[in-house]
Short mmCIF file of C-alpha atoms in Angstrom, two decimals:
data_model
loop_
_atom_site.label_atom_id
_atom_site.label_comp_id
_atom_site.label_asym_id
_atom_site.label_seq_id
_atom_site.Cartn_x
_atom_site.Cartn_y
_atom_site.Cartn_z
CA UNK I 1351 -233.23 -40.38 -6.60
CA UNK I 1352 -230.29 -39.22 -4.03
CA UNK I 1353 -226.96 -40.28 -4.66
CA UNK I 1354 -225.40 -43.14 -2.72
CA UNK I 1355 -223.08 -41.65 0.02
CA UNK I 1356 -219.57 -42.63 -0.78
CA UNK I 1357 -217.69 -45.51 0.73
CA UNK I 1358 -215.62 -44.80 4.05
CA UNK I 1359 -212.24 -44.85 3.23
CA UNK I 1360 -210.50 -47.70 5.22
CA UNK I 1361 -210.72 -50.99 6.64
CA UNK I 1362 -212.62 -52.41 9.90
CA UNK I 1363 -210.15 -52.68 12.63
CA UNK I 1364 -210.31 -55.11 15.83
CA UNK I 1365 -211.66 -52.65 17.97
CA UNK I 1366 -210.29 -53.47 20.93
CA UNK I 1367 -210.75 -50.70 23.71
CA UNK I 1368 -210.70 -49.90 27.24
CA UNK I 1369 -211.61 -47.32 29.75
CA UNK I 1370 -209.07 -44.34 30.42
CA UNK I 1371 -206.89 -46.58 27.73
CA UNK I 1372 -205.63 -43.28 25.77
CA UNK I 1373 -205.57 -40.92 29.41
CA UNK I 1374 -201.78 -39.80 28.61
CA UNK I 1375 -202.55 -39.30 24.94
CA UNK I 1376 -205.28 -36.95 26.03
CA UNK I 1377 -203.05 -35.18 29.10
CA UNK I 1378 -200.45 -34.05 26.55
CA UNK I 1379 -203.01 -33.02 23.79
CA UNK I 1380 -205.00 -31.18 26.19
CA UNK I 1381 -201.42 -29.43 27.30
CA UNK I 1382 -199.93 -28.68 24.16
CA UNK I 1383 -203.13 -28.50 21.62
CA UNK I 1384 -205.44 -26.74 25.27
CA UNK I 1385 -204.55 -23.04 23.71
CA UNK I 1386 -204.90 -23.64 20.48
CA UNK I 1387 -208.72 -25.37 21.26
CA UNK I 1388 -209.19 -22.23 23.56
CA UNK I 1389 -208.86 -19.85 20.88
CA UNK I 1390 -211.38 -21.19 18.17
CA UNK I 1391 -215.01 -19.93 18.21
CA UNK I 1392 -216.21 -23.18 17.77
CA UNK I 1393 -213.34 -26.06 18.32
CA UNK I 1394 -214.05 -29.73 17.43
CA UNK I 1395 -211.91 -32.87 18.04
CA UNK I 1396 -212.47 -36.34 16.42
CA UNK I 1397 -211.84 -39.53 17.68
CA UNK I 1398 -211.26 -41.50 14.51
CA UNK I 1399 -211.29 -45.18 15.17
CA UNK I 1400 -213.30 -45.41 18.36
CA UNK I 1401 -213.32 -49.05 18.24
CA UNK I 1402 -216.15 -50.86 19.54
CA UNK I 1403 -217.29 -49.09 22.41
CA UNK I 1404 -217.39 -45.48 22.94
CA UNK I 1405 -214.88 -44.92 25.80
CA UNK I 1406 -212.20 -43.29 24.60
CA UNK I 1407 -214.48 -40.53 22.96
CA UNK I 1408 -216.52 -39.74 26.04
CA UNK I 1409 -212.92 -39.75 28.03
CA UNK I 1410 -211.75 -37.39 25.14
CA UNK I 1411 -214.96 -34.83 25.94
CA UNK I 1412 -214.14 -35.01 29.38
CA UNK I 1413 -210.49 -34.13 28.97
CA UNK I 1414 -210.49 -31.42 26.39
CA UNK I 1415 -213.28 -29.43 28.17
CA UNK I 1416 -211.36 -29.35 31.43
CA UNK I 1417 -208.69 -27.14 29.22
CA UNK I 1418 -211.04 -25.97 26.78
CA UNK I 1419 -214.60 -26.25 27.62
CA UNK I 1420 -216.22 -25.35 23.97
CA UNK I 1421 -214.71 -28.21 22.51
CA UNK I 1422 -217.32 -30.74 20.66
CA UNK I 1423 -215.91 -33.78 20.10
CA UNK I 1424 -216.93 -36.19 17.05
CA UNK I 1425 -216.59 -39.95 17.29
CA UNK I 1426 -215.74 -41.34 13.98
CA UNK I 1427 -216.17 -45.29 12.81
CA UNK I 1428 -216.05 -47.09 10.17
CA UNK I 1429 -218.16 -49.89 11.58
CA UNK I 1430 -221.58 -48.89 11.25
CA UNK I 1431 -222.44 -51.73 13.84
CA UNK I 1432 -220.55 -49.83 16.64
CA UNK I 1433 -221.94 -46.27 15.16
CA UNK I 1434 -225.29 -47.22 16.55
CA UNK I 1435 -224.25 -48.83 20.24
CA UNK I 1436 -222.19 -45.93 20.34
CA UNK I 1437 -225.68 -43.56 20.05
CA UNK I 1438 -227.23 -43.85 23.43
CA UNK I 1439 -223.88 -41.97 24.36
CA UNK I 1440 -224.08 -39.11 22.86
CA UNK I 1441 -224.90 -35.45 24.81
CA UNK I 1442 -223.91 -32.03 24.45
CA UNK I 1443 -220.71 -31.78 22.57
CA UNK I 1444 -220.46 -35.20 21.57
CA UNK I 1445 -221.45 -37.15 18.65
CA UNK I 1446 -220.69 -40.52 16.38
CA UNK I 1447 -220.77 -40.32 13.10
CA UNK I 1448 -220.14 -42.88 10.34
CA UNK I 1449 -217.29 -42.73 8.40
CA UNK I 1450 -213.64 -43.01 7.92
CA UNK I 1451 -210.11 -41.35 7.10
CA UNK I 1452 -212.46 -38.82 4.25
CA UNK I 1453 -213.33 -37.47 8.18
CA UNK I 1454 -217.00 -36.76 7.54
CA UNK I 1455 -217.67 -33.80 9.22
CA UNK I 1456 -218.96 -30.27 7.73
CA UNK I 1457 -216.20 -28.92 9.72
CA UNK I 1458 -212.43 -28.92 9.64
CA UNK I 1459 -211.39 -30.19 13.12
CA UNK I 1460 -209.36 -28.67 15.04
CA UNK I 1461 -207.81 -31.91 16.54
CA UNK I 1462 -208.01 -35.36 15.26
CA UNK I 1463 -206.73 -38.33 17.34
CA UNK I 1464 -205.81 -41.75 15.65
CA UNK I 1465 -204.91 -44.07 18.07
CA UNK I 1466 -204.36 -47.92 17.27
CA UNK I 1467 -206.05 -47.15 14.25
CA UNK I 1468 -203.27 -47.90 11.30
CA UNK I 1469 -201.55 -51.05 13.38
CA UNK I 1470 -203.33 -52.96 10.81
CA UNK I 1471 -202.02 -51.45 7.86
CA UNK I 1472 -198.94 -51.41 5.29
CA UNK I 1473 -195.60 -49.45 6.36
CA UNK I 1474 -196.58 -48.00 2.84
CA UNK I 1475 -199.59 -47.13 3.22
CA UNK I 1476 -198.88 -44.55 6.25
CA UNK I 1477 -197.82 -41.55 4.46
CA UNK I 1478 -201.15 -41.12 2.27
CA UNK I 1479 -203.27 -41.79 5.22
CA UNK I 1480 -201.70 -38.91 7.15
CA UNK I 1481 -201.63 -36.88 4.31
CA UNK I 1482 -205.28 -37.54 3.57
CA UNK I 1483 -205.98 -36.56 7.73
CA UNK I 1484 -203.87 -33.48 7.64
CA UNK I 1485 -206.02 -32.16 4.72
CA UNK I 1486 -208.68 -32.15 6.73
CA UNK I 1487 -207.57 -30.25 9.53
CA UNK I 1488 -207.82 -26.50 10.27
CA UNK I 1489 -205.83 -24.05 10.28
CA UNK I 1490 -203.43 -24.70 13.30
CA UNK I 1491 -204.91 -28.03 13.85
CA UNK I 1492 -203.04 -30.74 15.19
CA UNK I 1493 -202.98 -34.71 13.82
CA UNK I 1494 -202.28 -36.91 16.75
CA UNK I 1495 -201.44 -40.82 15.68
CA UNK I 1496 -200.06 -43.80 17.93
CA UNK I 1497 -200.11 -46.91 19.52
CA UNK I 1498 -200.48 -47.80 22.98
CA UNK I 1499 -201.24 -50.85 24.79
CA UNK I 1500 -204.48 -52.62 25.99
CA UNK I 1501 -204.17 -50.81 29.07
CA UNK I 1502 -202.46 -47.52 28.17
CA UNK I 1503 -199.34 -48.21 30.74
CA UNK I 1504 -196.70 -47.61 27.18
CA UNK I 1505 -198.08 -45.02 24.25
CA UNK I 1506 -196.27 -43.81 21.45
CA UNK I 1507 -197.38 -41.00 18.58
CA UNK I 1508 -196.38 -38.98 16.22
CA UNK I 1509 -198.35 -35.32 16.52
CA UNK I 1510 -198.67 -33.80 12.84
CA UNK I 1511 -199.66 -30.10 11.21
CA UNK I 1512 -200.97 -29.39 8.00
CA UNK I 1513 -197.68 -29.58 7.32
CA UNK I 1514 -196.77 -33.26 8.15
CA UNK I 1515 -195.09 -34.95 11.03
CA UNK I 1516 -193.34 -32.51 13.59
CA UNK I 1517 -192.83 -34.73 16.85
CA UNK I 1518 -192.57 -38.02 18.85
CA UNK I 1519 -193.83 -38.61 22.18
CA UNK I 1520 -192.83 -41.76 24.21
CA UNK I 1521 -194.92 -41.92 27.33
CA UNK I 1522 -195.12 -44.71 29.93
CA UNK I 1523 -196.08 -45.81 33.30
CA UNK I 1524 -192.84 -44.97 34.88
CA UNK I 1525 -193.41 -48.05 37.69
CA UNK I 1526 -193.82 -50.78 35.30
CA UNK I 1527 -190.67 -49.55 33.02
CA UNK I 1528 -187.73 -52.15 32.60
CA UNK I 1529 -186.02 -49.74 30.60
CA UNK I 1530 -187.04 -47.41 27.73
CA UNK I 1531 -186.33 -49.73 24.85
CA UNK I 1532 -189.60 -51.74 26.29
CA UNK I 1533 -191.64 -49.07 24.44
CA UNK I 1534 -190.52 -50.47 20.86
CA UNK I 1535 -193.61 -52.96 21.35
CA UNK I 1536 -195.51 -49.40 20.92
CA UNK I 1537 -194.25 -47.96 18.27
CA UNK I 1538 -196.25 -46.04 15.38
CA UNK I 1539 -197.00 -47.93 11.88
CA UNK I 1540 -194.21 -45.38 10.70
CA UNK I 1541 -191.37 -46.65 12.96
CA UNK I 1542 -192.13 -50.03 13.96
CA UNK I 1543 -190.60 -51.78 11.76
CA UNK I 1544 -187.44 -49.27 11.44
CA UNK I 1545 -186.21 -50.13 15.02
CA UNK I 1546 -183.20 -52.46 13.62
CA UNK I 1547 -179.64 -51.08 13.56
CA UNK I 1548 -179.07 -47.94 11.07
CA UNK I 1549 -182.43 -46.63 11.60
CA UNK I 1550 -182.61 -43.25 13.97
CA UNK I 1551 -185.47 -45.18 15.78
CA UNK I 1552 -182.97 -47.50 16.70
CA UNK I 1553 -180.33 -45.36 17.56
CA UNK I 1554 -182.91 -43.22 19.94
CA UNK I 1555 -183.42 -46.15 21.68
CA UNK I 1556 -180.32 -47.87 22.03
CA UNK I 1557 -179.06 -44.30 23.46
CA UNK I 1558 -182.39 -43.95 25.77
CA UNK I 1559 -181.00 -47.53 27.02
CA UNK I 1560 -177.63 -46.16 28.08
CA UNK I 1561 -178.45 -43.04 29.79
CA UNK I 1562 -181.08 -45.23 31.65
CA UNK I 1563 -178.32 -47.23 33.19
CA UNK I 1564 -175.74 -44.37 33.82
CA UNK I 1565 -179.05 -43.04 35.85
CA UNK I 1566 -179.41 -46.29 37.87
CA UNK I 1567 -178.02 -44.50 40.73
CA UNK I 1568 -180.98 -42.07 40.96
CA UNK I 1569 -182.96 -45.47 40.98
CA UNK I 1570 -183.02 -45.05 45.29
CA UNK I 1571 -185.23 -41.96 44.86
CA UNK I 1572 -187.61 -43.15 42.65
CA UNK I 1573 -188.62 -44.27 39.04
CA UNK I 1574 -189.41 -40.70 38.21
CA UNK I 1575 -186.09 -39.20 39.27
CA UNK I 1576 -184.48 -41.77 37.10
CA UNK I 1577 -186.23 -41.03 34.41
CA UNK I 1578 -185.67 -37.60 34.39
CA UNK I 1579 -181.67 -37.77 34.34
CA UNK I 1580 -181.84 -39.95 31.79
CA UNK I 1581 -184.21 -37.68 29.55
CA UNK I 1582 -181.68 -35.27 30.40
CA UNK I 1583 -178.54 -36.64 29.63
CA UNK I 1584 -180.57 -37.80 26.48
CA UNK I 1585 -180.66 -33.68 25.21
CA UNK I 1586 -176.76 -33.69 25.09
CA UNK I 1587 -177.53 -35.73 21.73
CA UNK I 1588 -181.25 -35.88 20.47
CA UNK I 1589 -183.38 -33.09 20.15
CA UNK I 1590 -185.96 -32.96 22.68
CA UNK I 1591 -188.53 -30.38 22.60
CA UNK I 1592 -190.50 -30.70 25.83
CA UNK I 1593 -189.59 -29.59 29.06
CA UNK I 1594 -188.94 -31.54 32.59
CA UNK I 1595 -192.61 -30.47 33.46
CA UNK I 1596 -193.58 -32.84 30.58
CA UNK I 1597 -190.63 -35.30 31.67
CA UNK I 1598 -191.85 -35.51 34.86
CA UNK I 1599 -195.62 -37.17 33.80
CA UNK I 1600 -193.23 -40.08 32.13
CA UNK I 1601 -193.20 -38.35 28.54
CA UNK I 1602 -190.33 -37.37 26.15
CA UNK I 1603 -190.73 -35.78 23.31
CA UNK I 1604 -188.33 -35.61 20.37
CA UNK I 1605 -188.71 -33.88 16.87
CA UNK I 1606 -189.65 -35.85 14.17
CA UNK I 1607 -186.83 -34.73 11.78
CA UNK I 1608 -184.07 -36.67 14.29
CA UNK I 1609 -186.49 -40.30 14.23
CA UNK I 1610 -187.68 -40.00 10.51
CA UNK I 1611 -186.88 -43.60 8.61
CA UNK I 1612 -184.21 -43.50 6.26
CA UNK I 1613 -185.29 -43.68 2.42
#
């Protein structure tokens, strides 16, 4: 008699997806994480959290082998219904597996991407989860987990080492931006519920919001040159660690010491 394989660690989530939802999730990992990938013998990425069709994962192939083209990419769901629709997918380099935040592959990935996945769970619950998914990852492997909305216009995530948390990326369709306070609605499990007065969240924000309108003047030359004096005036207090090539795409980056929640 074989033992019973053990329960996936987790919970079922909507599974709402879309095509080319997570495309400026994937354009920053594929600059920043696109060495790291090119460097392994044998990299692999997992998609943990697919949802109920297999988009994102084949987008997330696509993506990673334009910067590193030995990446194999494992889709990873909890749902064993959307396991099997996800089969007729699979090709070279890509596979779906069943399984949860135990990540069960024989391999330590190199990259694994969590997006939308812990919306559904406890502010408190957070910490182990990325704990238990930064166990798993291999040396110099990266942890990439966010939000973003049904169409992938406003994205936020918090990229993790072995380690723990180092950084926070806001990115955003720069045309449909009000101001940069609208991307609150897109915050991570971790800070969502932090972004009231005398969190750093908040703070970030409220800041983002003022150099946004002492850059209202650049408004006549586009959203993008707006954006980019405001991300600059933002340095003078908040740690950014990208560069205006990144600020340029609609992304910001700041270090995850500077947005941590208090307590």
């Amino acid at each position: 008699m074989t033992a019973r394989a053990a329960r996936p660690v987790g919970t079922v989530t909507r599974g709402t997806t879309n095509p080319n939802r997570l495309r400026r999730m994937d354009r920053w990992i594929a600059a920043v994480h696109g060495a790291a990938l090119r460097r392994a013998d044998d990299p692999v990425a997992v998609d943990l959290g697919y949802g109920a069709a297999p988009w994102t994962a084949v987008e997330l192939l696509t993506r990673l082998r334009a910067a590193a083209p030995r990446t194999r990419v494992v889709g990873i769901e909890i749902d064993p219904a959307r396991v099997a629709a996800a089969r007729p997918y699979e090709r070279e380099g890509l596979v779906f597996r069943h399984g949860g935040f135990e990540v069960p592959v024989p391999e330590r990935p190199l990259l694994i991407r969590a997006a939308n996945v812990l919306r559904q769970y406890d502010e408190t619950e957070v910490a182990a989860v990325w704990r238990q998914l930064c166990a798993r990852l291999a040396p110099g492997g990266l942890l990439v987990e966010g939000t973003c909305d049904e169409i992938g216009r406003r994205h936020v995530w918090v990229a993790l080492g072995p380690e723990g948390p180092r950084t926070v990326t806001f990115a955003t369709r720069l045309g449909s931006l009000d101001r940069p306070s609208d991307l609150a609605e897109r915050l991570p499990k971790a800070l969502i519920h932090r972004n009231v007065p005398g969190e750093p969240v908040h703070a970030f924000l409220r800041d983002f919001d003022r150099a946004w309108a002492a850059a209202a003047p650049y408004a006549s030359y586009g959203a993008r040159q707006r954006w980019l004096r405001a991300v600059r005036d933002l340095t003078a207090g908040w740690p950014v660690t990208d560069s205006p090539a990144r600020w340029r795409q609609g992304e910001v980056t700041v270090a995850w010491a500077a947005l941590a929640p208090r307590n």
